[in-house]
Amino acid sequence: MTGLMLGALGVVFGDIGTSPIYALRQGVSEAGVVDASIVMGILSMIVWAVVIVVMGKYVCYVMRADNEGEGGIVALTALARSGYEQQGRHVPHLLLMAGLFGAAMFYGDSMITPAVSVLSAVEGLSQVSDRFEPFVVPIAVAILIALFLFQSRGTAVVGKSFGPVMLVWFVYLAAVGVYRIVEHPDVLRAFSPAYAWTLVFAHTALAFTILGAVILALTGAEALYADIGHFGRAGIRLAWLVAVFPAIIIGYFGQAATILHQPGAARQPFFFAAPSWALVPTVLIAMLATVIASQAVISGAFSMTSQAIELGFLPRLRVIETSSSRRGQVYVPAVNAVLFIAVMFLVLAFRSSDRLTSAYGIAVGLTMLITTVQMVSVARNIWRWPWLAVAALSVPLLAIDALLVAANIHKIPQGGWFPVAIGIVLFVLMATWHRGLELAHLHASRAQPLADFLRDVLSDPEPPARVPGTAVYPGSTPGATPSALTSNVRHNRVLHETTVIFANRAESAPRVDEHTRIEVRDLGAGCYEVISRHGFVERPNLPRLLKSLDGQLGDWRFDAKHTTFFLPRDEAMPGCSHGQMPRWRERLFGEMSFHSASSAEYYGLRSEDVVELGVQVVL
């Protein structure tokens, strides 16, 4: 358990653990005045927001909704969908679209987190000396370039050091906080929510504005749920209760004490809270902690992309396994490139963490709101809670999430437009791809049944030539004839002595039981249908699956040298949906299909073993 706790400190809590660098600073900045009652009110709002949202909502409630050990917005959407499928009910379209938009906003969060975290830490150099001011942005850019270049090597290289470094960070955060609290213990009165309520009632408009900054203290709360698969509920909860929660709360109190007795510290309370002799070490450890926080968010984007591909929310992208011993550690070059370009744009365009925080809150708030919406479905359909219990818990949480989002709406012109624009673009892409696949699968299910096709082919007065070797035709619809098989028989007039029609199905669960993974059907005349199922955190490897079939297809044994894989190279033509999608979405789906990774790479095949047949897609 100690090892899991230490690992969780390094991966799960990097984002929320570095929030004290900028959250309280931004709240006081939004207030525009350093008044004791207002500072105490802001501190109380932050403390109780962390208690209610992070502790109550995520640690105690959302983390219960693991999808067979996996978490995150994509896994939650799959879990909510499975609740309807198990009951034989139609999955509400709005539920899926909400999940897609939540995933899209998570990408926006993944772009902003590295930029704002690293910039906020490097800005501490200007507190060491004004001469560092012109170098803040260049240094931040250099750190981020190195971070993104490192991604192709995977996190395993430095993963073991993440936990100890973050443990030092949290100990340091708490130590500085205690140091300031001991000097000014009166700040502890802000534990009372009365200070937050006093601020709300006395300065309602101001409190609403400050709420837009309070959400910055909650960034990274989604990571507690998203990383369940790596560390488990117990490890994450224990790390939160024992180390993270006390450290960040003490850190916030220490910063508030510094501001109350040194009003000029409000511009950078995190760095001013440290003793003058410890300023340089503070900047260095903050920079290291923010790099780790950024790494965790980027890795999370890679993992979510891999899940979304298997669930049919994104086209096939090149996904590289970076660890031979630990499943789930992946690198997605396309996502890394897009994140790098976006982060560089944010740093160079906004040039300060103060401006970037305006873009941050809306992405975090929308993701939290969608998580609560999905949890309503899970609580009702998976846990079978009565509607009264669901409403009693969900309505207050939805109200809080809605308030946090509303408090950040006014920041859209100041920078909030960026994650919203990114989210809308990615949502359109994901929704278009998902809809296109739905129509393609619907059309494939109406294709000639496989048994009828083989009967017609074999009973033809001029049947195709039976050639030696094995042909494998991957598809996605059991019982349907793959388009590549139809094209090969029609145009080349050949049928291999052993023909394996492989139907690959992705389930809404993260993993599939090995005993039910593969189903084999003997179609006669040396033809077989193999139905394989895999979870959304697994990747189908055709050679490995075929090797496992040795002895199940008569005397046949898998021999890579005498096996050819026939794959369709789909091309979606304008008008292919027959009016079921607008023409622009048809073109968009076609472009995404054209630029998606090859099926050969997806199935783990060597290029020399593959024959691609061009097939026009009818949606």
Short mmCIF file of N, CA and C in Angstrom, two decimals, residues 425-542:
data_model
loop_
_atom_site.label_atom_id
_atom_site.label_comp_id
_atom_site.label_asym_id
_atom_site.label_seq_id
_atom_site.Cartn_x
_atom_site.Cartn_y
_atom_site.Cartn_z
N VAL A 425 -14.49 22.06 -31.41
CA VAL A 425 -13.89 21.43 -32.59
C VAL A 425 -13.73 19.92 -32.37
N LEU A 426 -13.17 19.54 -31.21
CA LEU A 426 -12.96 18.12 -30.93
C LEU A 426 -14.28 17.38 -30.77
N PHE A 427 -15.26 18.05 -30.17
CA PHE A 427 -16.58 17.42 -30.04
C PHE A 427 -17.18 17.12 -31.41
N VAL A 428 -17.08 18.08 -32.33
CA VAL A 428 -17.61 17.86 -33.68
C VAL A 428 -16.89 16.70 -34.35
N LEU A 429 -15.57 16.65 -34.19
CA LEU A 429 -14.80 15.55 -34.79
C LEU A 429 -15.21 14.20 -34.19
N MET A 430 -15.29 14.15 -32.87
CA MET A 430 -15.62 12.88 -32.22
C MET A 430 -17.06 12.45 -32.51
N ALA A 431 -17.99 13.41 -32.48
CA ALA A 431 -19.39 13.07 -32.74
C ALA A 431 -19.57 12.63 -34.19
N THR A 432 -18.86 13.28 -35.12
CA THR A 432 -18.95 12.89 -36.52
C THR A 432 -18.40 11.49 -36.74
N TRP A 433 -17.26 11.21 -36.12
CA TRP A 433 -16.67 9.88 -36.29
C TRP A 433 -17.57 8.80 -35.69
N HIS A 434 -18.13 9.07 -34.50
CA HIS A 434 -18.99 8.10 -33.85
C HIS A 434 -20.25 7.84 -34.68
N ARG A 435 -20.83 8.91 -35.22
CA ARG A 435 -22.03 8.76 -36.04
C ARG A 435 -21.71 8.03 -37.34
N GLY A 436 -20.58 8.36 -37.96
CA GLY A 436 -20.19 7.68 -39.18
C GLY A 436 -19.99 6.19 -38.97
N LEU A 437 -19.35 5.82 -37.86
CA LEU A 437 -19.16 4.40 -37.56
C LEU A 437 -20.49 3.70 -37.32
N GLU A 438 -21.40 4.39 -36.63
CA GLU A 438 -22.74 3.81 -36.41
C GLU A 438 -23.41 3.47 -37.74
N LEU A 439 -23.38 4.42 -38.68
CA LEU A 439 -24.02 4.19 -39.97
C LEU A 439 -23.28 3.11 -40.76
N ALA A 440 -21.94 3.10 -40.69
CA ALA A 440 -21.16 2.08 -41.39
C ALA A 440 -21.47 0.68 -40.85
N HIS A 441 -21.56 0.56 -39.53
CA HIS A 441 -21.88 -0.74 -38.92
C HIS A 441 -23.30 -1.16 -39.25
N LEU A 442 -24.21 -0.19 -39.31
CA LEU A 442 -25.59 -0.50 -39.67
C LEU A 442 -25.65 -1.04 -41.09
N HIS A 443 -24.88 -0.40 -42.00
CA HIS A 443 -24.84 -0.89 -43.38
C HIS A 443 -24.20 -2.27 -43.45
N ALA A 444 -23.12 -2.47 -42.67
CA ALA A 444 -22.43 -3.77 -42.70
C ALA A 444 -23.34 -4.88 -42.19
N SER A 445 -24.19 -4.57 -41.20
CA SER A 445 -25.09 -5.59 -40.65
C SER A 445 -26.15 -6.01 -41.67
N ARG A 446 -26.38 -5.14 -42.68
CA ARG A 446 -27.36 -5.47 -43.72
C ARG A 446 -26.73 -6.17 -44.91
N ALA A 447 -25.40 -6.36 -44.84
CA ALA A 447 -24.72 -7.05 -45.93
C ALA A 447 -25.16 -8.50 -45.98
N GLN A 448 -24.82 -9.18 -47.07
CA GLN A 448 -25.21 -10.58 -47.23
C GLN A 448 -24.62 -11.40 -46.08
N PRO A 449 -25.44 -12.21 -45.42
CA PRO A 449 -24.92 -13.05 -44.34
C PRO A 449 -23.76 -13.90 -44.83
N LEU A 450 -22.80 -14.11 -43.96
CA LEU A 450 -21.58 -14.81 -44.33
C LEU A 450 -21.87 -16.24 -44.80
N ALA A 451 -22.75 -16.93 -44.09
CA ALA A 451 -23.08 -18.31 -44.47
C ALA A 451 -23.70 -18.35 -45.86
N ASP A 452 -24.58 -17.40 -46.17
CA ASP A 452 -25.20 -17.37 -47.51
C ASP A 452 -24.16 -17.04 -48.58
N PHE A 453 -23.26 -16.14 -48.29
CA PHE A 453 -22.22 -15.77 -49.27
C PHE A 453 -21.35 -16.97 -49.61
N LEU A 454 -20.90 -17.70 -48.59
CA LEU A 454 -20.04 -18.86 -48.84
C LEU A 454 -20.80 -19.96 -49.57
N ARG A 455 -22.06 -20.15 -49.23
CA ARG A 455 -22.86 -21.17 -49.92
C ARG A 455 -22.99 -20.83 -51.40
N ASP A 456 -23.27 -19.54 -51.70
CA ASP A 456 -23.40 -19.13 -53.09
C ASP A 456 -22.09 -19.27 -53.84
N VAL A 457 -20.98 -18.91 -53.18
CA VAL A 457 -19.67 -18.98 -53.84
C VAL A 457 -19.29 -20.42 -54.13
N LEU A 458 -19.46 -21.29 -53.14
CA LEU A 458 -19.02 -22.68 -53.30
C LEU A 458 -19.94 -23.48 -54.22
N SER A 459 -21.21 -23.06 -54.36
CA SER A 459 -22.14 -23.77 -55.24
C SER A 459 -22.18 -23.18 -56.64
N ASP A 460 -21.39 -22.13 -56.85
CA ASP A 460 -21.34 -21.50 -58.17
C ASP A 460 -20.84 -22.50 -59.21
N PRO A 461 -21.45 -22.54 -60.40
CA PRO A 461 -20.95 -23.46 -61.45
C PRO A 461 -19.48 -23.22 -61.78
N GLU A 462 -19.03 -22.01 -61.61
CA GLU A 462 -17.60 -21.70 -61.82
C GLU A 462 -17.06 -21.11 -60.52
N PRO A 463 -16.83 -21.96 -59.51
CA PRO A 463 -16.40 -21.47 -58.20
C PRO A 463 -14.98 -20.88 -58.28
N PRO A 464 -14.64 -20.02 -57.34
CA PRO A 464 -13.28 -19.45 -57.34
C PRO A 464 -12.24 -20.54 -57.08
N ALA A 465 -11.05 -20.29 -57.58
CA ALA A 465 -9.96 -21.24 -57.38
C ALA A 465 -9.58 -21.30 -55.91
N ARG A 466 -9.34 -22.51 -55.39
CA ARG A 466 -8.87 -22.69 -54.02
C ARG A 466 -7.34 -22.71 -54.05
N VAL A 467 -6.74 -21.71 -53.46
CA VAL A 467 -5.28 -21.58 -53.49
C VAL A 467 -4.72 -21.95 -52.12
N PRO A 468 -3.49 -22.47 -52.09
CA PRO A 468 -2.92 -22.89 -50.81
C PRO A 468 -2.64 -21.71 -49.89
N GLY A 469 -2.56 -22.00 -48.59
CA GLY A 469 -2.27 -20.96 -47.60
C GLY A 469 -3.50 -20.55 -46.82
N THR A 470 -3.32 -19.54 -45.99
CA THR A 470 -4.40 -19.04 -45.14
C THR A 470 -4.66 -17.57 -45.44
N ALA A 471 -5.92 -17.23 -45.58
CA ALA A 471 -6.33 -15.84 -45.75
C ALA A 471 -7.15 -15.43 -44.53
N VAL A 472 -6.85 -14.25 -43.99
CA VAL A 472 -7.58 -13.73 -42.84
C VAL A 472 -8.23 -12.41 -43.24
N TYR A 473 -9.54 -12.31 -42.97
CA TYR A 473 -10.30 -11.12 -43.34
C TYR A 473 -10.86 -10.49 -42.06
N PRO A 474 -10.21 -9.47 -41.51
CA PRO A 474 -10.74 -8.80 -40.31
C PRO A 474 -11.99 -7.99 -40.66
N GLY A 475 -12.94 -7.98 -39.74
CA GLY A 475 -14.15 -7.17 -39.88
C GLY A 475 -14.62 -6.75 -38.51
N SER A 476 -15.83 -6.22 -38.45
CA SER A 476 -16.34 -5.74 -37.16
C SER A 476 -17.73 -6.25 -36.83
N THR A 477 -18.40 -6.89 -37.80
CA THR A 477 -19.78 -7.33 -37.58
C THR A 477 -19.87 -8.85 -37.69
N PRO A 478 -20.09 -9.56 -36.59
CA PRO A 478 -20.21 -11.01 -36.65
C PRO A 478 -21.36 -11.44 -37.57
N GLY A 479 -21.11 -12.46 -38.35
CA GLY A 479 -22.14 -13.00 -39.23
C GLY A 479 -22.28 -12.29 -40.55
N ALA A 480 -21.59 -11.14 -40.71
CA ALA A 480 -21.66 -10.38 -41.97
C ALA A 480 -20.43 -10.67 -42.81
N THR A 481 -20.56 -10.51 -44.12
CA THR A 481 -19.46 -10.76 -45.04
C THR A 481 -18.57 -9.53 -45.14
N PRO A 482 -17.27 -9.64 -44.79
CA PRO A 482 -16.39 -8.48 -44.90
C PRO A 482 -16.28 -8.01 -46.35
N SER A 483 -16.21 -6.70 -46.53
CA SER A 483 -16.14 -6.14 -47.88
C SER A 483 -14.88 -6.60 -48.61
N ALA A 484 -13.78 -6.81 -47.87
CA ALA A 484 -12.54 -7.25 -48.51
C ALA A 484 -12.69 -8.66 -49.08
N LEU A 485 -13.43 -9.53 -48.40
CA LEU A 485 -13.66 -10.88 -48.90
C LEU A 485 -14.52 -10.85 -50.16
N THR A 486 -15.56 -10.04 -50.12
CA THR A 486 -16.41 -9.91 -51.31
C THR A 486 -15.62 -9.41 -52.51
N SER A 487 -14.80 -8.40 -52.30
CA SER A 487 -14.02 -7.83 -53.40
C SER A 487 -12.99 -8.83 -53.92
N ASN A 488 -12.34 -9.55 -53.05
CA ASN A 488 -11.30 -10.50 -53.48
C ASN A 488 -11.89 -11.64 -54.30
N VAL A 489 -13.01 -12.17 -53.84
CA VAL A 489 -13.64 -13.27 -54.57
C VAL A 489 -14.20 -12.79 -55.90
N ARG A 490 -14.81 -11.62 -55.90
CA ARG A 490 -15.43 -11.12 -57.12
C ARG A 490 -14.40 -10.75 -58.18
N HIS A 491 -13.32 -10.09 -57.77
CA HIS A 491 -12.37 -9.58 -58.76
C HIS A 491 -11.21 -10.53 -59.03
N ASN A 492 -10.73 -11.24 -58.01
CA ASN A 492 -9.59 -12.12 -58.21
C ASN A 492 -9.98 -13.58 -58.38
N ARG A 493 -11.22 -13.91 -58.04
CA ARG A 493 -11.75 -15.26 -58.22
C ARG A 493 -10.91 -16.31 -57.51
N VAL A 494 -10.51 -16.01 -56.26
CA VAL A 494 -9.74 -16.96 -55.47
C VAL A 494 -10.32 -17.05 -54.07
N LEU A 495 -10.18 -18.24 -53.48
CA LEU A 495 -10.57 -18.47 -52.09
C LEU A 495 -9.53 -19.42 -51.50
N HIS A 496 -8.84 -18.96 -50.49
CA HIS A 496 -7.76 -19.76 -49.92
C HIS A 496 -8.29 -21.05 -49.28
N GLU A 497 -7.39 -22.04 -49.21
CA GLU A 497 -7.77 -23.33 -48.63
C GLU A 497 -8.28 -23.17 -47.20
N THR A 498 -7.62 -22.29 -46.45
CA THR A 498 -8.10 -21.95 -45.11
C THR A 498 -8.44 -20.47 -45.10
N THR A 499 -9.69 -20.17 -44.87
CA THR A 499 -10.16 -18.78 -44.86
C THR A 499 -10.75 -18.48 -43.48
N VAL A 500 -10.16 -17.49 -42.83
CA VAL A 500 -10.60 -17.10 -41.48
C VAL A 500 -11.21 -15.71 -41.55
N ILE A 501 -12.49 -15.64 -41.23
CA ILE A 501 -13.17 -14.34 -41.16
C ILE A 501 -13.15 -13.92 -39.70
N PHE A 502 -12.49 -12.82 -39.44
CA PHE A 502 -12.21 -12.39 -38.07
C PHE A 502 -13.09 -11.19 -37.74
N ALA A 503 -14.01 -11.37 -36.80
CA ALA A 503 -14.89 -10.28 -36.37
C ALA A 503 -14.38 -9.75 -35.03
N ASN A 504 -13.98 -8.49 -35.02
CA ASN A 504 -13.39 -7.88 -33.84
C ASN A 504 -14.39 -6.93 -33.20
N ARG A 505 -14.67 -7.13 -31.92
CA ARG A 505 -15.67 -6.30 -31.23
C ARG A 505 -15.08 -5.70 -29.97
N ALA A 506 -15.25 -4.38 -29.83
CA ALA A 506 -14.82 -3.68 -28.62
C ALA A 506 -16.00 -3.59 -27.67
N GLU A 507 -15.78 -3.97 -26.42
CA GLU A 507 -16.83 -3.96 -25.41
C GLU A 507 -16.78 -2.68 -24.59
N SER A 508 -17.86 -2.42 -23.84
CA SER A 508 -17.92 -1.24 -22.99
C SER A 508 -17.16 -1.44 -21.68
N ALA A 509 -16.65 -2.64 -21.47
CA ALA A 509 -15.83 -2.93 -20.29
C ALA A 509 -14.36 -2.74 -20.65
N PRO A 510 -13.51 -2.43 -19.66
CA PRO A 510 -12.10 -2.20 -19.97
C PRO A 510 -11.36 -3.48 -20.38
N ARG A 511 -11.77 -4.62 -19.83
CA ARG A 511 -11.11 -5.88 -20.14
C ARG A 511 -12.13 -6.97 -20.33
N VAL A 512 -11.73 -8.01 -21.03
CA VAL A 512 -12.62 -9.14 -21.31
C VAL A 512 -12.01 -10.39 -20.72
N ASP A 513 -12.85 -11.24 -20.15
CA ASP A 513 -12.39 -12.50 -19.58
C ASP A 513 -11.77 -13.37 -20.68
N GLU A 514 -10.61 -13.94 -20.39
CA GLU A 514 -9.92 -14.75 -21.39
C GLU A 514 -10.75 -15.95 -21.84
N HIS A 515 -11.60 -16.47 -20.97
CA HIS A 515 -12.40 -17.65 -21.31
C HIS A 515 -13.51 -17.33 -22.30
N THR A 516 -13.91 -16.07 -22.37
CA THR A 516 -14.99 -15.68 -23.29
C THR A 516 -14.49 -14.76 -24.40
N ARG A 517 -13.17 -14.59 -24.50
CA ARG A 517 -12.62 -13.65 -25.46
C ARG A 517 -12.86 -14.10 -26.90
N ILE A 518 -12.69 -15.39 -27.17
CA ILE A 518 -12.72 -15.88 -28.54
C ILE A 518 -13.82 -16.93 -28.72
N GLU A 519 -14.56 -16.80 -29.80
CA GLU A 519 -15.58 -17.78 -30.19
C GLU A 519 -15.29 -18.20 -31.63
N VAL A 520 -15.27 -19.51 -31.89
CA VAL A 520 -14.93 -20.05 -33.21
C VAL A 520 -16.14 -20.76 -33.80
N ARG A 521 -16.42 -20.48 -35.06
CA ARG A 521 -17.51 -21.14 -35.79
C ARG A 521 -16.97 -21.78 -37.05
N ASP A 522 -17.20 -23.07 -37.20
CA ASP A 522 -16.77 -23.80 -38.39
C ASP A 522 -17.85 -23.65 -39.46
N LEU A 523 -17.50 -22.97 -40.56
CA LEU A 523 -18.46 -22.72 -41.64
C LEU A 523 -18.37 -23.77 -42.74
N GLY A 524 -17.46 -24.71 -42.60
CA GLY A 524 -17.30 -25.77 -43.59
C GLY A 524 -16.37 -25.37 -44.72
N ALA A 525 -15.88 -26.35 -45.45
CA ALA A 525 -15.02 -26.14 -46.63
C ALA A 525 -13.77 -25.33 -46.29
N GLY A 526 -13.24 -25.52 -45.06
CA GLY A 526 -12.02 -24.82 -44.68
C GLY A 526 -12.22 -23.37 -44.31
N CYS A 527 -13.47 -22.96 -44.11
CA CYS A 527 -13.77 -21.56 -43.75
C CYS A 527 -14.23 -21.50 -42.29
N TYR A 528 -13.75 -20.50 -41.59
CA TYR A 528 -14.06 -20.34 -40.17
C TYR A 528 -14.35 -18.88 -39.88
N GLU A 529 -15.26 -18.69 -38.93
CA GLU A 529 -15.48 -17.34 -38.41
C GLU A 529 -14.98 -17.30 -36.97
N VAL A 530 -14.12 -16.32 -36.68
CA VAL A 530 -13.58 -16.15 -35.34
C VAL A 530 -14.07 -14.81 -34.81
N ILE A 531 -14.80 -14.85 -33.72
CA ILE A 531 -15.31 -13.63 -33.09
C ILE A 531 -14.46 -13.36 -31.86
N SER A 532 -13.80 -12.22 -31.85
CA SER A 532 -12.93 -11.85 -30.74
C SER A 532 -13.46 -10.59 -30.07
N ARG A 533 -13.42 -10.59 -28.77
CA ARG A 533 -13.86 -9.43 -27.99
C ARG A 533 -12.68 -8.88 -27.20
N HIS A 534 -12.63 -7.57 -27.08
CA HIS A 534 -11.58 -6.96 -26.27
C HIS A 534 -12.13 -5.72 -25.59
N GLY A 535 -11.54 -5.37 -24.44
CA GLY A 535 -11.96 -4.19 -23.70
C GLY A 535 -11.34 -2.93 -24.24
N PHE A 536 -11.79 -1.79 -23.72
CA PHE A 536 -11.34 -0.52 -24.30
C PHE A 536 -9.95 -0.10 -23.82
N VAL A 537 -9.35 -0.86 -22.91
CA VAL A 537 -7.94 -0.59 -22.57
C VAL A 537 -7.03 -1.65 -23.18
N GLU A 538 -7.59 -2.55 -23.96
CA GLU A 538 -6.82 -3.60 -24.62
C GLU A 538 -6.72 -3.29 -26.11
N ARG A 539 -5.70 -3.85 -26.75
CA ARG A 539 -5.51 -3.66 -28.18
C ARG A 539 -5.43 -5.02 -28.84
N PRO A 540 -6.25 -5.26 -29.88
CA PRO A 540 -6.23 -6.57 -30.53
C PRO A 540 -4.93 -6.80 -31.30
N ASN A 541 -4.32 -7.95 -31.07
CA ASN A 541 -3.12 -8.33 -31.81
C ASN A 541 -3.45 -9.61 -32.56
N LEU A 542 -3.67 -9.48 -33.87
CA LEU A 542 -4.16 -10.61 -34.65
C LEU A 542 -3.21 -11.82 -34.65
#
